[in-house]
Amino acid sequence: MTIFHISVDEFKSAMSIQAWVNMLWIDEKLKWNSTEYGGLRRLQVGNHEVWQPDIILYNSVTTSAIEHYGDTHCHINEDGAVLWVPPTQFHALCDLDLRLWPFDTQTCALKLGSWSYPGNQIDLRLNNASLKSAVHLIQNSEWKLLELTRLRNITTYACCPDEPYIYLVFTLTIKRDSPLYSSLFMTPAVAIVMMCLINFWLPPQSKEKFILCGCTALIISMFLIYFAHKLPPHSSKPPLIVTFYSGCLYQVTTSLVISALVINLSSRLYCRPLPRSIKKILIGWPGKYLGLSDLIQLVNLQPLADEQELGEGHIISDSSIYTSNLLSNNDDHRDREVIIYPRTKDTQLEWILAATAIDRFAFLLFCNIFALMGIICIL
């Protein structure tokens, strides 16, 4: 058998092969003496004009059509040797392991044998052709043949225990070799990870966080829809790349929730100050480790105490609550009023510090999660 093209149908769990099958047999009824026929030593006749062995594919995908071979001529020698090399397409069932798809390696087998004749009538044998001479794959084929083994087996069936049946097993180990998949799946995966991580470096009050998360989730969803149309739903183990993209979708969803929290915290104008214990942690070494030095310097310019001594009639600090005594100027309707202004400047700055700390911590956490996901997919 000379193989020219290999393809795999993941949905049908089948391997298709285009090949030439070299079949040689002896037909005693087709022998002649060349001297009696003007030195004629060889004939070419249609394949339908001579007897043919009913060699079929046992593990064929389709059971309705058992005719695998094309119509080509047979070469008959004077000694009764009939050579038939028909082109064929075999569609064999194959137990696919798609865990490493689209960089997977598959092992599939072709089981060929006679459907009607036992071994004492058709004795199937293998020729001595090497792997190099048996494989002529086209250059742009998606699959690369790594190994081809051939085995001759003899078995008996319950219906005919005294009649051994011979079948041949061609085992192919193939590896998917298509640079397109690297560009199609790996490059977008890197871009998706970068988009998810960049979200944590946007300003905490930036509404573009929602837009970035939404676009990233949309891109991931498009890839998952493509995978659903490309891969079979009955696979026992989903491909790692599908698991990676699904994990990215979970990560982006979590990032969206974190962004909503960060924007809410950093945009609050009327709120109580940040708890002192949290503030001390953020202005200490954890905050510096998270890259918050600039914000820490701004926060340190404000008093650490929650309350300041208030002056009367003037502002102690832009961020302080102050009391102004408004005296009536001969107007009966003007009484003494107390006006309270919220501490918006330093309080909001503290919450921005906390929101930014959440962003930076989430960035480090997501980096570790993505790295772990990548290591699992590679290994």
C-alpha positions as a Python dict, from the first residue, in 0.01 Angstrom:
ca = {
    (1, 'M'): (0, 0, 0),
    (2, 'T'): (137, 340, -102),
    (3, 'I'): (-7, 630, 101),
    (4, 'F'): (-49, 976, -54),
    (5, 'H'): (-277, 1169, 177),
    (6, 'I'): (-400, 1140, 535),
    (7, 'S'): (-683, 1332, 697),
    (8, 'V'): (-872, 1302, 1024),
    (9, 'D'): (-1237, 1379, 1091),
    (10, 'E'): (-1260, 1464, 1458),
    (11, 'F'): (-1641, 1466, 1460),
    (12, 'K'): (-1665, 1113, 1322),
    (13, 'S'): (-1356, 986, 1505),
    (14, 'A'): (-1229, 859, 1172),
    (15, 'M'): (-911, 862, 968),
    (16, 'S'): (-924, 887, 590),
    (17, 'I'): (-643, 767, 366),
    (18, 'Q'): (-589, 806, -4),
    (19, 'A'): (-357, 535, -128),
    (20, 'W'): (-272, 280, -391),
    (21, 'V'): (-320, -81, -288),
    (22, 'N'): (-80, -325, -451),
    (23, 'M'): (-250, -663, -481),
    (24, 'L'): (-88, -962, -648),
    (25, 'W'): (-240, -1310, -673),
    (26, 'I'): (-215, -1624, -883),
    (27, 'D'): (-512, -1731, -1092),
    (28, 'E'): (-459, -2083, -1229),
    (29, 'K'): (-725, -2030, -1493),
    (30, 'L'): (-537, -1739, -1650),
    (31, 'K'): (-213, -1920, -1732),
    (32, 'W'): (-103, -1960, -2095),
    (33, 'N'): (198, -2052, -2303),
    (34, 'S'): (339, -1742, -2467),
    (35, 'T'): (487, -1944, -2753),
    (36, 'E'): (139, -2048, -2856),
    (37, 'Y'): (17, -1687, -2871),
    (38, 'G'): (289, -1517, -3072),
    (39, 'G'): (515, -1445, -2775),
    (40, 'L'): (242, -1265, -2579),
    (41, 'R'): (359, -1258, -2220),
    (42, 'R'): (136, -994, -2063),
    (43, 'L'): (-221, -869, -2090),
    (44, 'Q'): (-406, -567, -1959),
    (45, 'V'): (-774, -619, -1895),
    (46, 'G'): (-1045, -438, -1703),
    (47, 'N'): (-1073, -526, -1340),
    (48, 'H'): (-1434, -634, -1391),
    (49, 'E'): (-1321, -900, -1641),
    (50, 'V'): (-1125, -1111, -1394),
    (51, 'W'): (-1185, -1252, -1050),
    (52, 'Q'): (-1083, -1024, -762),
    (53, 'P'): (-1032, -1101, -395),
    (54, 'D'): (-1297, -939, -177),
    (55, 'I'): (-1050, -753, 45),
    (56, 'I'): (-1240, -496, 250),
    (57, 'L'): (-1176, -269, 544),
    (58, 'Y'): (-1310, -434, 858),
    (59, 'N'): (-1318, -116, 1068),
    (60, 'S'): (-1476, 101, 800),
    (61, 'V'): (-1684, 403, 901),
    (62, 'T'): (-1952, 326, 643),
    (63, 'T'): (-2097, -25, 632),
    (64, 'S'): (-2328, 37, 337),
    (65, 'A'): (-2051, 72, 78),
    (66, 'I'): (-1781, -195, 91),
    (67, 'E'): (-1634, -120, -251),
    (68, 'H'): (-1320, 74, -167),
    (69, 'Y'): (-1128, 49, -494),
    (70, 'G'): (-1131, 247, -816),
    (71, 'D'): (-1176, 94, -1163),
    (72, 'T'): (-832, 35, -1309),
    (73, 'H'): (-687, -229, -1538),
    (74, 'C'): (-527, -550, -1418),
    (75, 'H'): (-193, -673, -1552),
    (76, 'I'): (-187, -1048, -1617),
    (77, 'N'): (134, -1242, -1676),
    (78, 'E'): (152, -1573, -1859),
    (79, 'D'): (217, -1757, -1533),
    (80, 'G'): (-127, -1650, -1407),
    (81, 'A'): (4, -1372, -1183),
    (82, 'V'): (-248, -1087, -1168),
    (83, 'L'): (-129, -744, -1056),
    (84, 'W'): (-393, -490, -959),
    (85, 'V'): (-301, -147, -821),
    (86, 'P'): (-627, 42, -771),
    (87, 'P'): (-653, 385, -608),
    (88, 'T'): (-859, 377, -294),
    (89, 'Q'): (-999, 578, -8),
    (90, 'F'): (-1018, 412, 331),
    (91, 'H'): (-1234, 568, 603),
    (92, 'A'): (-1142, 385, 920),
    (93, 'L'): (-1276, 428, 1270),
    (94, 'C'): (-1012, 556, 1509),
    (95, 'D'): (-1012, 618, 1881),
    (96, 'L'): (-884, 975, 1883),
    (97, 'D'): (-708, 1136, 2177),
    (98, 'L'): (-778, 1508, 2135),
    (99, 'R'): (-631, 1624, 2463),
    (100, 'L'): (-336, 1791, 2289),
    (101, 'W'): (-535, 1916, 1990),
    (102, 'P'): (-431, 2084, 1759),
    (103, 'F'): (-77, 1959, 1828),
    (104, 'D'): (-182, 1599, 1879),
    (105, 'T'): (-39, 1265, 1776),
    (106, 'Q'): (-280, 988, 1681),
    (107, 'T'): (-243, 614, 1634),
    (108, 'C'): (-494, 453, 1400),
    (109, 'A'): (-519, 113, 1237),
    (110, 'L'): (-651, -30, 910),
    (111, 'K'): (-778, -386, 930),
    (112, 'L'): (-797, -546, 584),
    (113, 'G'): (-912, -896, 508),
    (114, 'S'): (-1139, -1114, 299),
    (115, 'W'): (-1505, -1105, 390),
    (116, 'S'): (-1601, -1442, 242),
    (117, 'Y'): (-1294, -1659, 192),
    (118, 'P'): (-1112, -1832, 480),
    (119, 'G'): (-738, -1857, 503),
    (120, 'N'): (-716, -2189, 320),
    (121, 'Q'): (-866, -2023, 11),
    (122, 'I'): (-709, -1676, 29),
    (123, 'D'): (-375, -1662, 203),
    (124, 'L'): (-302, -1295, 262),
    (125, 'R'): (66, -1208, 285),
    (126, 'L'): (266, -889, 323),
    (127, 'N'): (529, -776, 77),
    (128, 'N'): (871, -651, 177),
    (129, 'A'): (821, -286, 87),
    (130, 'S'): (995, -41, 318),
    (131, 'L'): (827, 254, 486),
    (132, 'K'): (1004, 500, 257),
    (133, 'S'): (870, 333, -56),
    (134, 'A'): (522, 296, 96),
    (135, 'V'): (473, 664, 180),
    (136, 'H'): (453, 951, -68),
    (137, 'L'): (262, 1215, 126),
    (138, 'I'): (197, 1545, -47),
    (139, 'Q'): (402, 1835, 86),
    (140, 'N'): (114, 2048, 215),
    (141, 'S'): (-52, 1768, 406),
    (142, 'E'): (-179, 1853, 753),
    (143, 'W'): (-53, 1524, 893),
    (144, 'K'): (294, 1378, 906),
    (145, 'L'): (338, 1001, 917),
    (146, 'L'): (577, 907, 1196),
    (147, 'E'): (552, 530, 1188),
    (148, 'L'): (384, 257, 986),
    (149, 'T'): (375, -100, 1113),
    (150, 'R'): (225, -401, 939),
    (151, 'L'): (105, -722, 1097),
    (152, 'R'): (-51, -1042, 966),
    (153, 'N'): (-305, -1198, 1202),
    (154, 'I'): (-503, -1520, 1198),
    (155, 'T'): (-833, -1556, 1382),
    (156, 'T'): (-1135, -1783, 1400),
    (157, 'Y'): (-1500, -1698, 1447),
    (158, 'A'): (-1773, -1876, 1639),
    (159, 'C'): (-1962, -1953, 1319),
    (160, 'C'): (-1667, -2130, 1159),
    (161, 'P'): (-1427, -2261, 1425),
    (162, 'D'): (-1245, -2487, 1177),
    (163, 'E'): (-1177, -2214, 922),
    (164, 'P'): (-908, -1960, 1008),
    (165, 'Y'): (-945, -1612, 863),
    (166, 'I'): (-645, -1399, 782),
    (167, 'Y'): (-642, -1022, 806),
    (168, 'L'): (-372, -757, 780),
    (169, 'V'): (-332, -469, 1024),
    (170, 'F'): (-163, -146, 914),
    (171, 'T'): (-98, 74, 1218),
    (172, 'L'): (-21, 439, 1147),
    (173, 'T'): (121, 687, 1395),
    (174, 'I'): (55, 1036, 1264),
    (175, 'K'): (129, 1382, 1399),
    (176, 'R'): (-56, 1699, 1313),
    (177, 'D'): (191, 1936, 1150),
    (178, 'S'): (27, 2265, 1054),
    (179, 'P'): (194, 2600, 1137),
    (180, 'L'): (-142, 2767, 1077),
    (181, 'Y'): (-273, 2645, 1412),
    (182, 'S'): (10, 2817, 1597),
    (183, 'S'): (-89, 3151, 1447),
    (184, 'L'): (-461, 3083, 1470),
    (185, 'F'): (-480, 2977, 1836),
    (186, 'M'): (-156, 3056, 2020),
    (187, 'T'): (-112, 3420, 1915),
    (188, 'P'): (-470, 3518, 2012),
    (189, 'A'): (-425, 3333, 2342),
    (190, 'V'): (-125, 3553, 2425),
    (191, 'A'): (-320, 3864, 2322),
    (192, 'I'): (-615, 3762, 2541),
    (193, 'V'): (-389, 3716, 2842),
    (194, 'M'): (-227, 4055, 2783),
    (195, 'M'): (-566, 4227, 2747),
    (196, 'C'): (-685, 4072, 3070),
    (197, 'L'): (-373, 4182, 3258),
    (198, 'I'): (-362, 4532, 3108),
    (199, 'N'): (-706, 4589, 3257),
    (200, 'F'): (-550, 4603, 3605),
    (201, 'W'): (-311, 4882, 3502),
    (202, 'L'): (-577, 5120, 3380),
    (203, 'P'): (-663, 5409, 3617),
    (204, 'P'): (-898, 5285, 3890),
    (205, 'Q'): (-1168, 5535, 3789),
    (206, 'S'): (-1147, 5449, 3419),
    (207, 'K'): (-1473, 5323, 3268),
    (208, 'E'): (-1269, 5173, 2983),
    (209, 'K'): (-1213, 4875, 3211),
    (210, 'F'): (-1563, 4752, 3126),
    (211, 'I'): (-1505, 4799, 2753),
    (212, 'L'): (-1176, 4609, 2762),
    (213, 'C'): (-1325, 4322, 2962),
    (214, 'G'): (-1627, 4305, 2733),
    (215, 'C'): (-1415, 4294, 2416),
    (216, 'T'): (-1190, 4025, 2565),
    (217, 'A'): (-1489, 3812, 2667),
    (218, 'L'): (-1636, 3849, 2317),
    (219, 'I'): (-1312, 3733, 2153),
    (220, 'I'): (-1291, 3430, 2381),
    (221, 'S'): (-1655, 3342, 2315),
    (222, 'M'): (-1594, 3349, 1940),
    (223, 'F'): (-1307, 3102, 1977),
    (224, 'L'): (-1516, 2873, 2198),
    (225, 'I'): (-1792, 2873, 1936),
    (226, 'Y'): (-1534, 2779, 1673),
    (227, 'F'): (-1410, 2495, 1892),
    (228, 'A'): (-1768, 2373, 1937),
    (229, 'H'): (-1807, 2347, 1558),
    (230, 'K'): (-1464, 2191, 1509),
    (231, 'L'): (-1448, 1931, 1786),
    (232, 'P'): (-1681, 1644, 1877),
    (233, 'P'): (-1900, 1690, 2185),
    (234, 'H'): (-1854, 1328, 2292),
    (235, 'S'): (-1483, 1359, 2368),
    (236, 'S'): (-1405, 1207, 2708),
    (237, 'K'): (-1125, 1456, 2773),
    (238, 'P'): (-1161, 1809, 2634),
    (239, 'P'): (-856, 1952, 2458),
    (240, 'L'): (-626, 2153, 2679),
    (241, 'I'): (-655, 2455, 2452),
    (242, 'V'): (-1034, 2455, 2503),
    (243, 'T'): (-980, 2430, 2877),
    (244, 'F'): (-735, 2721, 2855),
    (245, 'Y'): (-979, 2944, 2666),
    (246, 'S'): (-1260, 2848, 2905),
    (247, 'G'): (-1035, 2936, 3197),
    (248, 'C'): (-957, 3270, 3032),
    (249, 'L'): (-1330, 3341, 3010),
    (250, 'Y'): (-1365, 3275, 3383),
    (251, 'Q'): (-1068, 3501, 3448),
    (252, 'V'): (-1211, 3783, 3238),
    (253, 'T'): (-1547, 3752, 3416),
    (254, 'T'): (-1370, 3774, 3751),
    (255, 'S'): (-1172, 4070, 3620),
    (256, 'L'): (-1499, 4241, 3529),
    (257, 'V'): (-1629, 4198, 3884),
    (258, 'I'): (-1303, 4333, 4026),
    (259, 'S'): (-1318, 4631, 3789),
    (260, 'A'): (-1671, 4712, 3906),
    (261, 'L'): (-1552, 4702, 4267),
    (262, 'V'): (-1244, 4914, 4194),
    (263, 'I'): (-1440, 5179, 4003),
    (264, 'N'): (-1700, 5193, 4279),
    (265, 'L'): (-1442, 5236, 4554),
    (266, 'S'): (-1239, 5500, 4373),
    (267, 'S'): (-1539, 5708, 4261),
    (268, 'R'): (-1714, 5750, 4595),
    (269, 'L'): (-1727, 6117, 4696),
    (270, 'Y'): (-1921, 6101, 5021),
    (271, 'C'): (-1791, 5823, 5238),
    (272, 'R'): (-1616, 5749, 5560),
    (273, 'P'): (-1237, 5741, 5566),
    (274, 'L'): (-1046, 5424, 5494),
    (275, 'P'): (-1008, 5211, 5810),
    (276, 'R'): (-687, 5296, 5991),
    (277, 'S'): (-562, 4935, 5999),
    (278, 'I'): (-602, 4893, 5622),
    (279, 'K'): (-444, 5231, 5560),
    (280, 'K'): (-137, 5142, 5768),
    (281, 'I'): (-94, 4821, 5572),
    (282, 'L'): (-120, 4997, 5237),
    (283, 'I'): (128, 5273, 5323),
    (284, 'G'): (373, 5013, 5457),
    (285, 'W'): (588, 4765, 5269),
    (286, 'P'): (293, 4579, 5110),
    (287, 'G'): (189, 4896, 4930),
    (288, 'K'): (543, 4965, 4813),
    (289, 'Y'): (571, 4605, 4693),
    (290, 'L'): (253, 4659, 4490),
    (291, 'G'): (402, 4967, 4324),
    (292, 'L'): (192, 5226, 4509),
    (293, 'S'): (478, 5456, 4614),
    (294, 'D'): (342, 5762, 4431),
    (295, 'L'): (-3, 5729, 4586),
    (296, 'I'): (148, 5661, 4927),
    (297, 'Q'): (341, 5989, 4909),
    (298, 'L'): (20, 6176, 4833),
    (299, 'V'): (-165, 6008, 5117),
    (300, 'N'): (118, 6079, 5362),
    (301, 'L'): (79, 6450, 5295),
    (302, 'Q'): (-259, 6433, 5465),
    (303, 'P'): (-289, 6400, 5845),
    (304, 'L'): (-309, 6043, 5971),
    (305, 'A'): (-559, 6133, 6240),
    (306, 'D'): (-926, 6094, 6157),
    (307, 'E'): (-1020, 6431, 6312),
    (308, 'Q'): (-847, 6765, 6325),
    (309, 'E'): (-899, 7058, 6547),
    (310, 'L'): (-1140, 7290, 6367),
    (311, 'G'): (-1096, 7664, 6354),
    (312, 'E'): (-1382, 7901, 6368),
    (313, 'G'): (-1485, 8093, 6059),
    (314, 'H'): (-1198, 7976, 5840),
    (315, 'I'): (-1076, 7658, 5669),
    (316, 'I'): (-807, 7458, 5844),
    (317, 'S'): (-756, 7224, 5552),
    (318, 'D'): (-910, 7175, 5210),
    (319, 'S'): (-1017, 6831, 5317),
    (320, 'S'): (-1139, 6917, 5665),
    (321, 'I'): (-1486, 6968, 5798),
    (322, 'Y'): (-1512, 7326, 5905),
    (323, 'T'): (-1775, 7537, 6075),
    (324, 'S'): (-1861, 7888, 5960),
    (325, 'N'): (-2060, 8126, 6176),
    (326, 'L'): (-2281, 8340, 5962),
    (327, 'L'): (-2408, 8640, 6153),
    (328, 'S'): (-2730, 8803, 6059),
    (329, 'N'): (-2705, 9154, 5914),
    (330, 'N'): (-3030, 9310, 6030),
    (331, 'D'): (-3220, 9031, 5849),
    (332, 'D'): (-3465, 8846, 6070),
    (333, 'H'): (-3474, 8549, 5841),
    (334, 'R'): (-3097, 8485, 5868),
    (335, 'D'): (-3004, 8288, 6174),
    (336, 'R'): (-2676, 8135, 6275),
    (337, 'E'): (-2610, 7835, 6048),
    (338, 'V'): (-2357, 7555, 6059),
    (339, 'I'): (-2236, 7440, 5718),
    (340, 'I'): (-2060, 7099, 5699),
    (341, 'Y'): (-1851, 7012, 5400),
    (342, 'P'): (-1747, 6651, 5334),
    (343, 'R'): (-1383, 6549, 5352),
    (344, 'T'): (-1370, 6458, 4986),
    (345, 'K'): (-1009, 6512, 4890),
    (346, 'D'): (-808, 6301, 5133),
    (347, 'T'): (-1084, 6042, 5183),
    (348, 'Q'): (-1123, 5976, 4814),
    (349, 'L'): (-746, 5958, 4777),
    (350, 'E'): (-734, 5689, 5044),
    (351, 'W'): (-1002, 5484, 4867),
    (352, 'I'): (-820, 5530, 4536),
    (353, 'L'): (-513, 5388, 4709),
    (354, 'A'): (-716, 5088, 4826),
    (355, 'A'): (-872, 5038, 4481),
    (356, 'T'): (-533, 5054, 4311),
    (357, 'A'): (-396, 4803, 4562),
    (358, 'I'): (-679, 4565, 4470),
    (359, 'D'): (-591, 4609, 4102),
    (360, 'R'): (-221, 4539, 4159),
    (361, 'F'): (-288, 4237, 4380),
    (362, 'A'): (-530, 4099, 4120),
    (363, 'F'): (-263, 4154, 3854),
    (364, 'L'): (-11, 3944, 4045),
    (365, 'L'): (-271, 3677, 4119),
    (366, 'F'): (-383, 3656, 3756),
    (367, 'C'): (-21, 3638, 3637),
    (368, 'N'): (33, 3332, 3853),
    (369, 'I'): (-294, 3173, 3741),
    (370, 'F'): (-217, 3228, 3371),
    (371, 'A'): (135, 3096, 3419),
    (372, 'L'): (-2, 2784, 3589),
    (373, 'M'): (-256, 2733, 3309),
    (374, 'G'): (19, 2769, 3048),
    (375, 'I'): (245, 2519, 3225),
    (376, 'I'): (-38, 2265, 3246),
    (377, 'C'): (-113, 2305, 2875),
    (378, 'I'): (254, 2268, 2778),
    (379, 'L'): (316, 1966, 2998),
}
